[in-house]
Tab-separated table of C-alpha atoms in Angstrom:
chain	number	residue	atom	x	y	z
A	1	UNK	CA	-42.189	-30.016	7.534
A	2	UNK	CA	-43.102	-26.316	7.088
A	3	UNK	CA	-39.008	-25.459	8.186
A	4	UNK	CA	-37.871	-27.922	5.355
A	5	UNK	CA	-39.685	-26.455	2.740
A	6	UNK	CA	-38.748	-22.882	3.778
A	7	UNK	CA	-35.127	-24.703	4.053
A	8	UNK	CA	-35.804	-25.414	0.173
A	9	UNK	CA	-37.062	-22.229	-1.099
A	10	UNK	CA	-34.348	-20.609	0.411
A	11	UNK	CA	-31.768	-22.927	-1.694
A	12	UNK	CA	-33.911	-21.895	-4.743
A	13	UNK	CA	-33.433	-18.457	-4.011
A	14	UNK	CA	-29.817	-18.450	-3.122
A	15	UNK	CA	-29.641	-20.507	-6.755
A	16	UNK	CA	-31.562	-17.937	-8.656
A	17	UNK	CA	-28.826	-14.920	-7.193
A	18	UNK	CA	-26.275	-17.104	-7.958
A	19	UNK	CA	-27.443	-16.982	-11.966
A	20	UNK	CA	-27.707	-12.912	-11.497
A	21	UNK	CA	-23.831	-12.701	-9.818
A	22	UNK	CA	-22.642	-14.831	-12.680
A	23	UNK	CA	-24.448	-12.339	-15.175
A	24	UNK	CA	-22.976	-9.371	-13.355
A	25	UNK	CA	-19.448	-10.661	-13.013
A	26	UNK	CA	-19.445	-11.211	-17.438
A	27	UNK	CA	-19.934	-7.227	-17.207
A	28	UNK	CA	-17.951	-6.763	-14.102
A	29	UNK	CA	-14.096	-5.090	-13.911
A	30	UNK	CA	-11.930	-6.443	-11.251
A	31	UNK	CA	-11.655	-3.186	-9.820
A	32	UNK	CA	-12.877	-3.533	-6.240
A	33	UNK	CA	-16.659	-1.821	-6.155
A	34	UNK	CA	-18.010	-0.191	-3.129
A	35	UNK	CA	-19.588	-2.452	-0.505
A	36	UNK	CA	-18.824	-1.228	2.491
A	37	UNK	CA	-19.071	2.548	2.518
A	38	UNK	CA	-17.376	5.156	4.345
A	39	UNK	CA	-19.224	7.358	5.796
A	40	UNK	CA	-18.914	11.251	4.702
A	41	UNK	CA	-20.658	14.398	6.563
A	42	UNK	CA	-19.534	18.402	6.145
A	43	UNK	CA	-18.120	19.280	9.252
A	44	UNK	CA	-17.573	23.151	8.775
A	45	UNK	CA	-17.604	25.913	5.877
A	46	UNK	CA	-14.626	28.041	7.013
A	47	UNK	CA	-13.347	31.494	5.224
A	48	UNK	CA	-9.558	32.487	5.304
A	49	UNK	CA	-8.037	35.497	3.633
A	50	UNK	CA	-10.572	35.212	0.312
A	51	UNK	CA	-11.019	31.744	0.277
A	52	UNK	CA	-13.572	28.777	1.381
A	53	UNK	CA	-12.787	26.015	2.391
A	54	UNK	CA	-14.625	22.675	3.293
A	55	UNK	CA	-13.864	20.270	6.169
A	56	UNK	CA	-15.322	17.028	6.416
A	57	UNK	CA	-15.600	13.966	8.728
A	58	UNK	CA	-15.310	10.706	7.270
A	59	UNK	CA	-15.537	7.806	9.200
A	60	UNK	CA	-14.487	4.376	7.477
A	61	UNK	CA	-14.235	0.566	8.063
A	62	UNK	CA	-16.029	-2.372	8.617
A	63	UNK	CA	-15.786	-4.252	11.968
A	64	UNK	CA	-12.792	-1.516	12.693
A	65	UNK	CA	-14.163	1.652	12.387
A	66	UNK	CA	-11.409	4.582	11.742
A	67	UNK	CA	-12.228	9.049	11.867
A	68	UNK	CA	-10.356	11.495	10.098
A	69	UNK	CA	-11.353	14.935	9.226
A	70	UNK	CA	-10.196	16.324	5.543
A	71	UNK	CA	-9.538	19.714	4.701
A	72	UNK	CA	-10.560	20.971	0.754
A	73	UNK	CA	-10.062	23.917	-1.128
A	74	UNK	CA	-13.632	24.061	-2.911
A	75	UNK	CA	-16.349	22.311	-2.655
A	76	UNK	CA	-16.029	18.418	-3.502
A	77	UNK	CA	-18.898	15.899	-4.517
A	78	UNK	CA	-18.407	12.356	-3.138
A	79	UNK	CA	-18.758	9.396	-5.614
A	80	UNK	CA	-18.655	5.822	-5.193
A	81	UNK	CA	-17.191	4.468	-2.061
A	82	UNK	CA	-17.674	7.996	-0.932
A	83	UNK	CA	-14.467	8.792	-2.661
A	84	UNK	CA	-14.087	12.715	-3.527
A	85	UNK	CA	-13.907	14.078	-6.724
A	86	UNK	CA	-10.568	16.135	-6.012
A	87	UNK	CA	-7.727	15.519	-3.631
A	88	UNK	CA	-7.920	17.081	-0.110
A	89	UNK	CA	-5.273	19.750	0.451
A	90	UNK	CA	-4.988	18.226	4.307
A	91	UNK	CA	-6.400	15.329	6.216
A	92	UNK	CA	-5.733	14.120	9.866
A	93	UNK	CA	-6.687	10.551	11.336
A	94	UNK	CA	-8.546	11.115	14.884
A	95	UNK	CA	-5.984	9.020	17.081
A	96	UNK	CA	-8.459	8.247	19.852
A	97	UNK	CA	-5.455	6.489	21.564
A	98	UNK	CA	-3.835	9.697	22.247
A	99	UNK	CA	-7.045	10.945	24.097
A	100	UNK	CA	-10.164	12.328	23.600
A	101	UNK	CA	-10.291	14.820	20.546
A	102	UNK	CA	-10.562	18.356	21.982
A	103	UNK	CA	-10.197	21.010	19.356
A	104	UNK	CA	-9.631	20.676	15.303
A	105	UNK	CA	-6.585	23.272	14.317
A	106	UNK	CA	-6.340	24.173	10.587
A	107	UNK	CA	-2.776	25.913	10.620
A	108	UNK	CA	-1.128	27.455	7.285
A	109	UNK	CA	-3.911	24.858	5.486
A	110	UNK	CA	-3.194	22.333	7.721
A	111	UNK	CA	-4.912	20.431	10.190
A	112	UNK	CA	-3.997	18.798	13.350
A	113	UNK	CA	-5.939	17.718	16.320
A	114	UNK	CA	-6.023	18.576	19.895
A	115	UNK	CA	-6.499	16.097	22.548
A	116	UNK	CA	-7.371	15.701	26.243
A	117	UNK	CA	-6.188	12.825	28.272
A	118	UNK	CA	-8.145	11.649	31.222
A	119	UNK	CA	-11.991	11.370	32.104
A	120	UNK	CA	-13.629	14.127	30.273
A	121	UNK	CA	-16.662	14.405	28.608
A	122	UNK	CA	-15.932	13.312	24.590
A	123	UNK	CA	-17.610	15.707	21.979
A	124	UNK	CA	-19.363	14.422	19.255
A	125	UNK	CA	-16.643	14.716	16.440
A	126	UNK	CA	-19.120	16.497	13.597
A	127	UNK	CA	-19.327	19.398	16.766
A	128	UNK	CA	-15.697	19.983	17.617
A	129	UNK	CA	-14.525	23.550	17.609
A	130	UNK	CA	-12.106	24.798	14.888
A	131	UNK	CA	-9.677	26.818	15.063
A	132	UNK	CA	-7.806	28.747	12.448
A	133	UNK	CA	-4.380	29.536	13.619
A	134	UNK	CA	-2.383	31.232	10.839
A	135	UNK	CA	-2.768	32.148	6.874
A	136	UNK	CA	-0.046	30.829	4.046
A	137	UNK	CA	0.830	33.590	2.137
A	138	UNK	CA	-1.064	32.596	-0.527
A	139	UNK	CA	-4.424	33.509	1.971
A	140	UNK	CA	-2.908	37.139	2.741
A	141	UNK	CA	-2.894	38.198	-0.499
B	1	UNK	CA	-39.656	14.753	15.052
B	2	UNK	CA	-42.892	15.588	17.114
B	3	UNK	CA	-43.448	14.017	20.618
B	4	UNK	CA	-46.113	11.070	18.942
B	5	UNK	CA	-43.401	10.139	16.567
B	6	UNK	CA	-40.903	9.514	19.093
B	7	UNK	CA	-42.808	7.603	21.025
B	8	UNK	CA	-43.760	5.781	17.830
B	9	UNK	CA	-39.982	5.169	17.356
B	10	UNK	CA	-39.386	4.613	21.135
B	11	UNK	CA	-42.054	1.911	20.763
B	12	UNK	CA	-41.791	0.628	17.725
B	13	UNK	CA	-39.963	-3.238	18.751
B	14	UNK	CA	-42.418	-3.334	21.942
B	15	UNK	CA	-44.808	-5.650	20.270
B	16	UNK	CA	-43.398	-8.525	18.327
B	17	UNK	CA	-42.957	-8.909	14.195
B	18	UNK	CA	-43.864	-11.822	12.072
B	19	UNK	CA	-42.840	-10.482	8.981
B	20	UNK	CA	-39.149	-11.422	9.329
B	21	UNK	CA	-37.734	-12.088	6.105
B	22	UNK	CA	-36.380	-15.602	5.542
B	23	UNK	CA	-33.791	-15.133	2.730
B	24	UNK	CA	-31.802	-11.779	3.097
B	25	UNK	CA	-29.494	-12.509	0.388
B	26	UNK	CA	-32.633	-12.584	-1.957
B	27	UNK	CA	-33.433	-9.186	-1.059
B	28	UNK	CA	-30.249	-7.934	-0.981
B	29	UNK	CA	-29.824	-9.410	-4.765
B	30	UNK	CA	-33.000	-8.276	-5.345
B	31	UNK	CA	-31.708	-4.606	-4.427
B	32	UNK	CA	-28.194	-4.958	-6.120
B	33	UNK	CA	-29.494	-6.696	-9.454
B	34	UNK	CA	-33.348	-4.748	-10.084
B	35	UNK	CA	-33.358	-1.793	-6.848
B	36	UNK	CA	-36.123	-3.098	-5.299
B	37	UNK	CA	-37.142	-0.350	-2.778
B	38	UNK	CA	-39.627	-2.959	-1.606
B	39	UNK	CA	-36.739	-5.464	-0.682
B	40	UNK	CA	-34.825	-2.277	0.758
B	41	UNK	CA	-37.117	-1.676	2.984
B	42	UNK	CA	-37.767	-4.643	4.157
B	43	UNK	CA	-33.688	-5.237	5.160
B	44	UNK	CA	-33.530	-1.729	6.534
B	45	UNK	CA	-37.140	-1.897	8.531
B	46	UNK	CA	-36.170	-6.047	9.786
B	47	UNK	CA	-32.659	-4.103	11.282
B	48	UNK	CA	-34.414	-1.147	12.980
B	49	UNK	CA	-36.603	-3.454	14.430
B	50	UNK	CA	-33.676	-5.829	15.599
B	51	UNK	CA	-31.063	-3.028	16.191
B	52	UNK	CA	-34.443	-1.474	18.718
B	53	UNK	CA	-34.636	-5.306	20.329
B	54	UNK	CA	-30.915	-5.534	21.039
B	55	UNK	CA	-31.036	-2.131	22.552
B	56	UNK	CA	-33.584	-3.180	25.047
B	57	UNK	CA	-31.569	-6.002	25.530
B	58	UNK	CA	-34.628	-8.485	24.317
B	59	UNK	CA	-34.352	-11.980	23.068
B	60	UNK	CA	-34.757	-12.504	19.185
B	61	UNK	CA	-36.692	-15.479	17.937
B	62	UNK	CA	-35.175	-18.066	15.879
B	63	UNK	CA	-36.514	-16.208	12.573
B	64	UNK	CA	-34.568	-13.341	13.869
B	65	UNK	CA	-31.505	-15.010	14.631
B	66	UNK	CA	-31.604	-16.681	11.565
B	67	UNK	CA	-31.744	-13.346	9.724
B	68	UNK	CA	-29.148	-12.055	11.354
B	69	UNK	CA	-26.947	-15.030	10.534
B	70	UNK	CA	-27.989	-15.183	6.542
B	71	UNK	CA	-27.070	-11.250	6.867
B	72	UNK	CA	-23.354	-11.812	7.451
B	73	UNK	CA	-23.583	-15.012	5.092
B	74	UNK	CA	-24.820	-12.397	2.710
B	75	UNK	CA	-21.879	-10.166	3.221
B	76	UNK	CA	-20.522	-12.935	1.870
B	77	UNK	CA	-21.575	-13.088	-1.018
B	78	UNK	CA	-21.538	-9.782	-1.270
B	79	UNK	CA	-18.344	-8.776	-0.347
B	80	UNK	CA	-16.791	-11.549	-2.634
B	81	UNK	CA	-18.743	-10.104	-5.306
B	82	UNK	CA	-16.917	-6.238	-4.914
B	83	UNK	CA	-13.954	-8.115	-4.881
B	84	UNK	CA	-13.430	-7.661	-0.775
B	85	UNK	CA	-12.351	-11.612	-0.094
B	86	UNK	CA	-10.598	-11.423	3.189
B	87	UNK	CA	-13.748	-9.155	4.629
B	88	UNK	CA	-16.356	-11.640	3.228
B	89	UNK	CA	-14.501	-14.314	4.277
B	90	UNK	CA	-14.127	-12.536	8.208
B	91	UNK	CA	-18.008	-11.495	8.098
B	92	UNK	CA	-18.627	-15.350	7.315
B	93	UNK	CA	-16.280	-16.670	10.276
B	94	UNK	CA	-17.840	-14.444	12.620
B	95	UNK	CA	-21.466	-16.300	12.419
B	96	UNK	CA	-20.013	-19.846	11.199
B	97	UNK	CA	-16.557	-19.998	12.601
B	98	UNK	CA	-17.457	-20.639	16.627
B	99	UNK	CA	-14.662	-18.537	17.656
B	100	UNK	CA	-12.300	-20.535	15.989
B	101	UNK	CA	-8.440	-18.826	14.834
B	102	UNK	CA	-8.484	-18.097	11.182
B	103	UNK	CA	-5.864	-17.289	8.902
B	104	UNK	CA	-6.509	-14.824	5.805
B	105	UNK	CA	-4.194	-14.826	2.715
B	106	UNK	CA	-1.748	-12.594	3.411
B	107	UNK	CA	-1.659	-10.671	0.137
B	108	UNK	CA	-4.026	-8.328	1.730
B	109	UNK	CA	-1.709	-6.818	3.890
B	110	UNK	CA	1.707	-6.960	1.715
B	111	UNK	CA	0.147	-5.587	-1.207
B	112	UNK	CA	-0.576	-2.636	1.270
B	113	UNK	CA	1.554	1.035	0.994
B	114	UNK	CA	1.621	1.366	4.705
B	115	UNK	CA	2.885	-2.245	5.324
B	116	UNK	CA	5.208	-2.152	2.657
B	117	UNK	CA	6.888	1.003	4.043
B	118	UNK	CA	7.081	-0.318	7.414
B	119	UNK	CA	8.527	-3.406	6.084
B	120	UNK	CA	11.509	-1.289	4.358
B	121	UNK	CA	11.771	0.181	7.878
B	122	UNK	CA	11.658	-2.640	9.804
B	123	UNK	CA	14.738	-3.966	7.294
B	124	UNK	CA	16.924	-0.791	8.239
B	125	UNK	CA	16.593	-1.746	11.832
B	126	UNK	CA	17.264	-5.223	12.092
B	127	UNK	CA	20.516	-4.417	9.452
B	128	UNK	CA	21.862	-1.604	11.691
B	129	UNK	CA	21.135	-4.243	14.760
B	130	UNK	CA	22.965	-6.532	13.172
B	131	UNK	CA	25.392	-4.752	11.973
B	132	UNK	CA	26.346	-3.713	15.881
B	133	UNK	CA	26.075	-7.331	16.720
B	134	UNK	CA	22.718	-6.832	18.870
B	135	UNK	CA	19.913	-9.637	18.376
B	136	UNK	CA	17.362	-9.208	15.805
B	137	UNK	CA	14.887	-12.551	16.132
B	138	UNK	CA	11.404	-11.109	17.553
B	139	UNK	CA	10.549	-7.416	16.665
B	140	UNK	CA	7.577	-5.946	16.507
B	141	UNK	CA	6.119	-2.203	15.656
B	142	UNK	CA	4.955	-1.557	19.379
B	143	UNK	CA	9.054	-2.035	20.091
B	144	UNK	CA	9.276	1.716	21.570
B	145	UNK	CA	13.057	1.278	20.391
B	146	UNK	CA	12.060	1.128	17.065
B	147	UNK	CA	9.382	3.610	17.273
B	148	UNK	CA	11.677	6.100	18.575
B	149	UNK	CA	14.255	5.329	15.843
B	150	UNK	CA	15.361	7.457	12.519
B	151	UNK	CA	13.714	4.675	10.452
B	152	UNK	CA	9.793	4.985	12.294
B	153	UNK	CA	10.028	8.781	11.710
B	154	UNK	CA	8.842	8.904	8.473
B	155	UNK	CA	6.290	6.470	8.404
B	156	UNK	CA	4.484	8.819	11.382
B	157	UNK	CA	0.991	11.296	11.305
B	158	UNK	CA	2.305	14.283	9.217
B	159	UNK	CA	5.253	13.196	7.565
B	160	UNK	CA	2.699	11.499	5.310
B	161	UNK	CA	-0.961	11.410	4.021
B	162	UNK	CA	-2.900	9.250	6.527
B	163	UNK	CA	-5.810	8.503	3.824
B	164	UNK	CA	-3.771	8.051	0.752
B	165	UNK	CA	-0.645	6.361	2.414
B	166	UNK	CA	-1.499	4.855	5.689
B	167	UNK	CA	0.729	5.747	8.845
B	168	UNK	CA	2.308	4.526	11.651
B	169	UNK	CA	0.672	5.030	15.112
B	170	UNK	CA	2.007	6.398	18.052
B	171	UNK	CA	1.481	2.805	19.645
B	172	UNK	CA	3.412	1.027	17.277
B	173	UNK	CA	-0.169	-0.171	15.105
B	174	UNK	CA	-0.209	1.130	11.739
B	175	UNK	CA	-3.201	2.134	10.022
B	176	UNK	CA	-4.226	1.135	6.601
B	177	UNK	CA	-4.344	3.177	3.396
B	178	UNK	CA	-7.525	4.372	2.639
B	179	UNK	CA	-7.233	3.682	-1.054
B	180	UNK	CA	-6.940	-0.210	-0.276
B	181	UNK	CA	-10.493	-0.918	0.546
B	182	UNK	CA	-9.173	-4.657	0.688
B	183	UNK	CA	-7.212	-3.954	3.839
B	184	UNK	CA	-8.870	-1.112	5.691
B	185	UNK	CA	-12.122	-3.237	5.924
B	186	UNK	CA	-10.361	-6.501	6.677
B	187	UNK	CA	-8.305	-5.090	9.166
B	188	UNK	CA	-8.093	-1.729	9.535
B	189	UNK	CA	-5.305	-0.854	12.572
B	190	UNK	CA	-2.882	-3.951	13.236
B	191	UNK	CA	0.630	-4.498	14.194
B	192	UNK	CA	3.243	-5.728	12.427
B	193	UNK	CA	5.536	-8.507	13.576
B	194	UNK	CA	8.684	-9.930	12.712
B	195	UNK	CA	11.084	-12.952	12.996
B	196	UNK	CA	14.198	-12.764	11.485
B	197	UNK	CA	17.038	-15.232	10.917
B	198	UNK	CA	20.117	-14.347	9.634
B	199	UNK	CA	22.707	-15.924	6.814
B	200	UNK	CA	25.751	-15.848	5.988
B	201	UNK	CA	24.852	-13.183	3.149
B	202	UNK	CA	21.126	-12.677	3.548
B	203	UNK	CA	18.037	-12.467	6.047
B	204	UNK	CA	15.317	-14.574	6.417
B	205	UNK	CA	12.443	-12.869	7.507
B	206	UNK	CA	8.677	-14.177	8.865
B	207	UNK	CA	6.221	-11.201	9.055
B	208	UNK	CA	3.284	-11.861	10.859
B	209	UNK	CA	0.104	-9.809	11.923
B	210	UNK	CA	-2.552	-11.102	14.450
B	211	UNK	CA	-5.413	-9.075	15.082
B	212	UNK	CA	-9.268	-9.748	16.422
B	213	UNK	CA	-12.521	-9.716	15.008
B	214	UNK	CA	-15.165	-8.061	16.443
B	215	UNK	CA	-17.832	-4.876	17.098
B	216	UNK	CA	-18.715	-2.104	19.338
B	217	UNK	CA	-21.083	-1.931	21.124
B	218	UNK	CA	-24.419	-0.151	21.020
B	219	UNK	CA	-22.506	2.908	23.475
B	220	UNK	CA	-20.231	3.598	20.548
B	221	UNK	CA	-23.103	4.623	18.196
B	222	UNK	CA	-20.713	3.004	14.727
B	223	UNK	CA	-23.134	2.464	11.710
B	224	UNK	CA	-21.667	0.715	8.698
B	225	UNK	CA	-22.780	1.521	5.136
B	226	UNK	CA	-23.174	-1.532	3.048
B	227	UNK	CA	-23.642	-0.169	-0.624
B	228	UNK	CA	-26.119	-2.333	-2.484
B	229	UNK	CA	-26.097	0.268	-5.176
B	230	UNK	CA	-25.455	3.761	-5.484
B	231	UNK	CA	-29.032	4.818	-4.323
B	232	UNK	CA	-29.771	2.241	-1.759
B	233	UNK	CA	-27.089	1.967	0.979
B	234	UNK	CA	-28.364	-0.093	3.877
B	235	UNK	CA	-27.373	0.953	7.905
B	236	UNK	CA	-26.002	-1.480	9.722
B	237	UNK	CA	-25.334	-0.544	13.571
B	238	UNK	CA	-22.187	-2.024	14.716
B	239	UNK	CA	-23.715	-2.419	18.357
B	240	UNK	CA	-26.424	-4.789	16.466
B	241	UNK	CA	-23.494	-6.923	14.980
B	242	UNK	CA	-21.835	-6.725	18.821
B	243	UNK	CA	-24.938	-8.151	20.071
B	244	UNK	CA	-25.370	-11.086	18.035
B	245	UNK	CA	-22.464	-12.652	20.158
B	246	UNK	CA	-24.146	-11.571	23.297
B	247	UNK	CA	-27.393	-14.106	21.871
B	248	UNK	CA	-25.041	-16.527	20.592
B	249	UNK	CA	-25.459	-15.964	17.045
B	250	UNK	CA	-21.926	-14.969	16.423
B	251	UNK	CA	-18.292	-15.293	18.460
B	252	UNK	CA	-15.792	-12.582	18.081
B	253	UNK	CA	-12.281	-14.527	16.987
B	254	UNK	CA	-8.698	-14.115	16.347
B	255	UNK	CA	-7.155	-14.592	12.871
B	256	UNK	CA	-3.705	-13.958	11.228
B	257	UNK	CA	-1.595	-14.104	8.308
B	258	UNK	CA	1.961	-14.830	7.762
B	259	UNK	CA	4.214	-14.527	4.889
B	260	UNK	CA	8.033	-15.148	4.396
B	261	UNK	CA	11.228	-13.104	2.424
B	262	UNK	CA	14.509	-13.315	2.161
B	263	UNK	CA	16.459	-10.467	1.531
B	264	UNK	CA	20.109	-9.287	1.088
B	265	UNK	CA	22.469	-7.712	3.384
């Protein structure tokens, strides 16, 4: 008795959003919104030549979960969906079939990653080393 | 964190709730339409406490199981409301579909940059195979032939932006666009596949992608962000979504989607 009235209220609610999605979607653009977020954390502040720049670890996806790290040339704010609010100069996906993820290289504003094959221990991705390998000319001067 | 709140934490699914919420799509409306912290906190605090259960490896009641099935109903919901229809309609299937094959429309993946490049590819291949009179029926973007070919090269990591365009693998799977939040949370790294027969003045292709549903475990530490609003973004661990098929709540499952062309010589 007690499950079919819960059974009930439940319809009742579920009714009730129903009324608030249909007032939402008069207002709504059919521009996909943000649902499932990505995931965004500052990996590393790094300085070459005179410049900063920022690299982050995003991780996106639902059920299939994807990691790349992106490389900007100031400091970006992320909006909805985690999106930034200026293009990344560089970005690199973390290709986990290739091995595990050793080193992060930022070459001539650039990055790549380095990776291991075989049993070793993985590093948490926010902690891998960078290194800088070489400055554009644009950095030397 | 100090030693008593750690234990606090360590502790805190030892003794059984009561308070599970019956309708989580009421909160989670609740949170999207008037950001109810109250109803936040109840969703997030209900999946700690079940995320802390299925890391002990503990039974849920049928209130909990329930949850946990009105939670991907939700998603839904949800996700048909943001305008995600395939991933709704996958987050469904997972709790409702009993492992059953589904197909998705396929407009999620050929509306996609990365797919539509490697389709353009794909054509170049099976023209110069046909061209030299070698067969062209089955191929598929594993085919190391193909991956080693002029045509693969520039759909590869750095000959391209893997977040705004999508690339090809080294494995043959290509990896969605980032822009396309369709595809990358429908399916986010699939293969491509292809049947092709060929006309007197034309090609009749079938593409074709297959792929699996399902979630990491626990080990793998994945947390998804479902975005109610801006402010309130609820934490999802994928290793509590693995779980549900390990209590029967949910079955992992294959799905596809297929779409024809016909093109010129």
């Amino acid at each position: 008795m007690k499950r079919g009235q819960d059974k009930l209220i439940m319809k009742i609610k579920r009714m009730i959003f129903l009324v608030f999605i249909i007032m939402n979607l008069v207002a709504c653009s059919s521009e996909p919104e943000c649902f499932f977020g990505d995931s965004v954390k500052l990996v590393k502040a790094i300085n070459i030549g005179s410049s900063d720049y920022f690299i982050y670890l995003r991780i996106s996806g639902f059920h299939e979960k994807e990691t790349f790290y992106e490389l900007y040339e100031n400091k970006p704010t992320f909006g909805e969906c985690r999106q930034s609010n200026i293009l990344s100069i560089s970005d690199v996906h973390v290709n986990l079939s290739q091995g595990v993820a050793s080193k992060l290289v930022v070459d001539n504003r650039k990055l790549s990653v380095v990776y291991i094959e075989g049993s070793v221990q993985k590093i948490n991705l926010k902690d891998i080393p960078i290194e800088v390998k070489s400055l554009t000319n644009k950095d030397r001067l | 964190m100090s030693i008593n709140d750690l234990i606090e934490k360590g502790n805190q699914c030892l003794e059984e709730r009561e308070n599970i919420p019956g309708a989580p799509l009421w909160h989670m409306g609740k949170v999207a339409v008037f950001e109810s912290k109250e109803s936040f906190d109840l969703l997030q605090n209900t999946i700690d406490y079940l995320t802390c259960k299925g890391k002990l490896g503990k039974k849920f009641s049928d209130d909990e199981k329930e949850f946990m099935k009105e939670l991907f109903e939700a998603m839904w919901w949800g996700g048909n409301y943001r305008g995600y229809v395939e991933a709704a309609k996958l987050a469904n299937h997972y709790v409702n579909g009993e492992g059953k094959s589904l197909r998705i429309n396929p407009k999620v993946y050929n509306k996609s940059i990365i797919v539509s490049d490697t389709m353009a590819a794909l054509k170049g291949y099976i023209k110069e195979k046909s061209t030299n009179n070698k067969p062209i029926v089955s191929i598929k973007t594993s085919n190391q032939v193909f991956l080693r070919s002029d045509y693969a090269l520039s759909l590869k990591q750095g000959k391209r932006s893997a977040i705004r365009q999508g690339y090809l693998i080294n494995d043959g799977a290509l990896l969605a666009e980032q822009s396309n939040l369709g595809l990358k949370n429908a399916d986010h790294r699939f293969y491509l596949s292809v049947n092709t027969t060929k006309g007197s003045n034309f090609f009749m292709s079938k593409w074709s992608v297959n792929s699996v549903y399902d979630f990491e475990p626990f080990e793998k530490n994945d947390i998804t962000d479902l975005d109610l609003t801006k402010e309130f973004v609820l934490k999802l661990p994928d290793g509590l979504s693995n779980y549900l098929t390990i209590i029967g709540i949910a079955k992992a499952f294959k799905y596809s989607a297929s779409w024809n062309e016909t093109w010129t010589r």
